[in-house]
XYZ file of C-alpha atoms in Angstrom:
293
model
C 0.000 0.000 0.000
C 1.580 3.356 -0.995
C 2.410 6.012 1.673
C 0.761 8.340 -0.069
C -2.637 6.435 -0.188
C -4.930 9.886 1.139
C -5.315 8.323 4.864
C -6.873 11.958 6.132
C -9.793 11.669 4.668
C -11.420 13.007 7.301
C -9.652 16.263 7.260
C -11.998 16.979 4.088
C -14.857 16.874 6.307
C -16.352 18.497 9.340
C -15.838 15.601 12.447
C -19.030 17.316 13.729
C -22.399 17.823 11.648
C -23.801 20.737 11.747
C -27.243 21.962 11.162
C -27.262 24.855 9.605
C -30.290 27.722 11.060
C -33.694 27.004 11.087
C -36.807 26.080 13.452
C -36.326 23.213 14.947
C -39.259 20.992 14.262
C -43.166 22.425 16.031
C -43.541 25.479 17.948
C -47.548 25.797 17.648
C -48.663 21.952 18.506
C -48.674 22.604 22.086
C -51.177 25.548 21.453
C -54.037 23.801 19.364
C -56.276 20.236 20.185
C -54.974 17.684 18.801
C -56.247 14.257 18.193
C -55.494 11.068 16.023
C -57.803 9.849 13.013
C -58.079 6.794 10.456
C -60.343 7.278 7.168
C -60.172 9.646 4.284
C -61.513 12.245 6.647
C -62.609 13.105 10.297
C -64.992 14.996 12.390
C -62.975 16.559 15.613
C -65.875 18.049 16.720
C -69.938 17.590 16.899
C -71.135 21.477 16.840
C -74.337 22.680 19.170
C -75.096 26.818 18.898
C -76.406 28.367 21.916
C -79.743 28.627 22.794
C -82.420 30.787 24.989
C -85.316 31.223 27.285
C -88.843 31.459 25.816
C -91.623 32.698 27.990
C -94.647 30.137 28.124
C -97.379 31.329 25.490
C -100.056 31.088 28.155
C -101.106 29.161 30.683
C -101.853 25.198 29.662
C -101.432 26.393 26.187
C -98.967 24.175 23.907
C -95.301 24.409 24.572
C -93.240 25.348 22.028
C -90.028 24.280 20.835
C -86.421 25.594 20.878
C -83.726 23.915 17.956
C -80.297 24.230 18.878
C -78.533 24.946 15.316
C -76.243 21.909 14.686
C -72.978 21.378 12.514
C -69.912 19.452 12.090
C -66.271 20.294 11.546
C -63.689 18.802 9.292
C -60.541 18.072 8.701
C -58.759 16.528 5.669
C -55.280 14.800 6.019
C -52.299 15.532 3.220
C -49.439 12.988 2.888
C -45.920 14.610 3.296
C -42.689 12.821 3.115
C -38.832 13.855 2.882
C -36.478 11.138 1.442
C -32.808 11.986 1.684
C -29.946 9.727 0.040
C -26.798 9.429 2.136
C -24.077 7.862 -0.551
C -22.116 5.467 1.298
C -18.720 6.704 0.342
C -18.788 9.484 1.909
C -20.179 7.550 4.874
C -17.270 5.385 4.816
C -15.164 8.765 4.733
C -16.737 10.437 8.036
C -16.009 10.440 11.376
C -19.260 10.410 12.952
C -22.485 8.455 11.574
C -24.891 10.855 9.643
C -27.714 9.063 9.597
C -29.117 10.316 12.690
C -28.368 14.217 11.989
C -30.003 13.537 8.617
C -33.266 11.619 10.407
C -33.313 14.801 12.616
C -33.176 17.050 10.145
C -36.003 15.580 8.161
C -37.971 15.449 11.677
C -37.394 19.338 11.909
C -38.739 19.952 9.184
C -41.902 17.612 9.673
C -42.486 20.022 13.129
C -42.166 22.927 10.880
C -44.970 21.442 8.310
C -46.990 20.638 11.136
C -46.962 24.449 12.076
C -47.129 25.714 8.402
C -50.905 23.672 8.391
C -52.065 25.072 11.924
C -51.424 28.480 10.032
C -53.109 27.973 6.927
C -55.903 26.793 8.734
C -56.353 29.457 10.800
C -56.441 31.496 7.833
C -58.193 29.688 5.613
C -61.038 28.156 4.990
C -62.785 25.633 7.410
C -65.018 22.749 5.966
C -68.052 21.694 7.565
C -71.758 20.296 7.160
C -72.546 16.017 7.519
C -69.795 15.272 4.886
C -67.681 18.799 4.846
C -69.036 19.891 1.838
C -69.581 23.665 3.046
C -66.922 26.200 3.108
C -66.598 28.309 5.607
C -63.904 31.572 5.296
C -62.951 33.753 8.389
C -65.001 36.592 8.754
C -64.082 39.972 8.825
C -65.655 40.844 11.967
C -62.904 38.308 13.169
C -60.217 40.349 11.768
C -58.045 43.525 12.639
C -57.559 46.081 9.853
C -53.845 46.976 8.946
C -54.240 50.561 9.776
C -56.459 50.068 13.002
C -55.390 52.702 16.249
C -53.481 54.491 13.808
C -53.420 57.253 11.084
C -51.886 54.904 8.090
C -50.872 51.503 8.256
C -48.805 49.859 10.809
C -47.015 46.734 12.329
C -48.034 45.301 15.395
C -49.382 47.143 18.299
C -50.908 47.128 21.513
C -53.696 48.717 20.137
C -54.306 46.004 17.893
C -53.819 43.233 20.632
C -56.440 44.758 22.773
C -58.787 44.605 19.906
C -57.984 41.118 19.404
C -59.066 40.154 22.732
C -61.933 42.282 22.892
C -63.036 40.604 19.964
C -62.692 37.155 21.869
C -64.368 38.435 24.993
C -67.420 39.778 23.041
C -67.605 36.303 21.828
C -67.664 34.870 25.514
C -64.707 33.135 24.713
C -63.225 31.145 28.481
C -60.382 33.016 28.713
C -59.783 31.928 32.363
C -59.377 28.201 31.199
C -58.722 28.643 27.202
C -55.276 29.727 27.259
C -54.368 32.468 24.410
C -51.586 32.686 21.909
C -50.075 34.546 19.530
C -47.869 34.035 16.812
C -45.372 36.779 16.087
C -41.868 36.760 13.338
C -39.048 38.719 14.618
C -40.528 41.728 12.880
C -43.883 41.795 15.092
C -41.817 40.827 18.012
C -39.730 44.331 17.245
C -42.630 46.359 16.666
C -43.812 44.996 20.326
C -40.111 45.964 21.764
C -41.004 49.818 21.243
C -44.453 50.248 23.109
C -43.690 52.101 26.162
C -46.843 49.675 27.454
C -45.275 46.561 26.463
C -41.538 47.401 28.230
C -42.046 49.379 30.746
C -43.076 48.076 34.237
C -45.077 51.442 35.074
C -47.503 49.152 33.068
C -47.185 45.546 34.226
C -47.721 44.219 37.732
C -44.238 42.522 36.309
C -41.671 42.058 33.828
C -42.941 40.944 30.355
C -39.301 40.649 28.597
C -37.610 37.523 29.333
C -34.207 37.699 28.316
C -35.311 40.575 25.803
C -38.153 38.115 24.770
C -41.824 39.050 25.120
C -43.194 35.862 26.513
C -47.039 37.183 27.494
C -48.441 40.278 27.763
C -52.306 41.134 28.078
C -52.928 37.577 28.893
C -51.480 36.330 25.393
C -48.404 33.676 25.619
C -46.582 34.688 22.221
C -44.905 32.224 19.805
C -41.947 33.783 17.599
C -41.770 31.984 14.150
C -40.906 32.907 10.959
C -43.272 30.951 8.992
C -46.315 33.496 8.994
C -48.285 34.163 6.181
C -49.323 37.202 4.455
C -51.753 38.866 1.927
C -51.362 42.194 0.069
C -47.831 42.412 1.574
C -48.940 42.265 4.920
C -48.141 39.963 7.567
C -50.948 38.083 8.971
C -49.967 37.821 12.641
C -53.114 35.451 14.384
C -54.360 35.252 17.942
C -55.869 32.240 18.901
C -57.213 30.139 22.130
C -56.233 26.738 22.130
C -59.999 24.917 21.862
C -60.384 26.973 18.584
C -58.156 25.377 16.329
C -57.234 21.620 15.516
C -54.323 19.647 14.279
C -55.433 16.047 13.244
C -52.794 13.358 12.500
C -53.284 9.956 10.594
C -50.086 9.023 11.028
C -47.215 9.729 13.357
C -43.916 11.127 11.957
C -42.155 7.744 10.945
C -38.883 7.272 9.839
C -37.163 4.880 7.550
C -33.556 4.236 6.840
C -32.727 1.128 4.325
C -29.772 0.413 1.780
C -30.908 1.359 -1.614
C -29.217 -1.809 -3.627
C -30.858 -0.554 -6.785
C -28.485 2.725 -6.954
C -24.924 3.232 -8.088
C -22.673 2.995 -4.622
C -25.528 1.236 -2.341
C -26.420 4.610 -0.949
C -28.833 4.864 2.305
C -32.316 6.540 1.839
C -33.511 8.033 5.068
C -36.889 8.733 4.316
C -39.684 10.595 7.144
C -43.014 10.536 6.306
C -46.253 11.975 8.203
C -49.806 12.732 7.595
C -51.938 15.155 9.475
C -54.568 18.145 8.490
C -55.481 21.370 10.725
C -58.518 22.975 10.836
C -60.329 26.078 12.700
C -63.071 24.960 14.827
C -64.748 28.438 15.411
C -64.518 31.211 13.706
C -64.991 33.120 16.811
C -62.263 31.914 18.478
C -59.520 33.358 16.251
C -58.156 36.209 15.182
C -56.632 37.584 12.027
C -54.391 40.799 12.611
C -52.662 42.368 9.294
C -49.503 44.195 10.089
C -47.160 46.183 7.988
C -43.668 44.141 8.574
């Protein structure tokens, strides 16, 4: 064997693997119901409306009848999956084994799908009726203007938080046992970071920055993520309680790693695959603030 055979291989690579920036896997989960399904589709919930008194039309005179309005909720799972091939020279070449940094960086970005579906349904548009076949859109009575508490359009504001729970307490939303949230991008979060009510303890019984984080403030536990969505360039930044929306999963986030013998070097395929579907369950339990960021 010659001297010079290249025995530092390993100097060509990193003896640590590094993942490079991004959210690591679900943020939101812990914020919405979730529940586990089989079938093409499922019903989370069995709807009832609210109903009232009637006074008696007279004594030993017929009694009437009160009809609770009834619906259901759906949700529809999608299939996701993220196969990654791992070429087994290189695998001969590295120090450590990368099959577990590539698993976990396929399950990150499962947790981030899982989030990117509570927000779209939030947003979007809720099916319901005996088989789902009604579409339901969030109202705009559910949702704070761009431009609210302010003379042209703005990010996001205490203003436009107090509106958002207002709008939840007119609703007779539980806010003593329905824990709020709200998910803010590092934008939002900034636009937070300069109201003198937010920051300043003249205005809270205590602290709301932890660590120059805004954690809660006016009852809402904040989220940061960068995955929000947005519509005529603005920033839909949502407030939610955690009855009101739904994340449904058919199938836990698996994972797979086998030799692929049919492939030129007998690479490995790590493969994770999920499938899951979010829904809103009331409309009146979210909602949508635009903000200028």
């Amino acid at each position: 064997m010659s001297v010079n055979l290249p025995s530092h291989y390993v100097q060509q690579y990193a003896t640590n693997i590094q993942l490079l920036l991004q959210q690591k896997g679900s943020r939101l989960s812990g914020a919405v119901t979730m529940g586990s399904h089989v079938g093409k589709q499922a019903s989370p919930v069995d709807q009832i409306g609210s109903v009232e008194m009637i006074a008696p039309a007279g004594r030993f005179s017929p009694m009437g009848r009160v009809d609770a309005a009834v619906d259901r909720r759906w949700v529809f799972p999608s299939d996701y999956e993220l196969p990654q091939l791992i070429d087994s020279f290189d695998k001969l070449r590295l120090l450590t084994d990368p099959q577990s940094s590539y698993v976990q960086n396929a399950v990150y970005a499962a947790g981030r799908k899982r989030d990117a579906l509570i927000i779209a349904a939030i947003n979007g548009t809720a099916k319901t009726g005996e088989s789902g076949g009604t579409s339901v859109s969030l109202p705009a009575a559910q949702k704070v203007a761009v431009g609210f508490g302010a003379a042209s359009d703005v990010g996001l504001t205490v203003a436009k938080l107090r509106e958002a729970k207002k709008k939840l307490m007119a609703a007779d939303v539980d806010l003593e046992n329905d824990p709020m949230f709200c998910a803010i991008n590092a934008t939002a979060h900034d636009n937070l970071l300069a109201e003198a009510q937010v920051i300043s303890t003249d205005f809270n019984d205590k602290p709301v920055l932890v660590e120059g984080r805004i954690m809660r403030f006016l009852g809402i536990n904040f989220i940061h993520t960068e995955l929000l969505e947005s519509s005529s360039g603005d920033t839909l930044v949502p407030v939610w309680v955690k009855s009101g929306v739904y994340l449904g999963s058919w199938n836990e986030m698996g994972t797979d790693i086998s030799k692929r013998n049919d492939l030129s070097g007998l690479p490995w395929q790590a493969v994770v695959s999920m499938t899951a579907g979010a829904t809103r369950l009331e409309e009146e339990k979210v909602v949508q603030i635009a903000c200028n960021v």
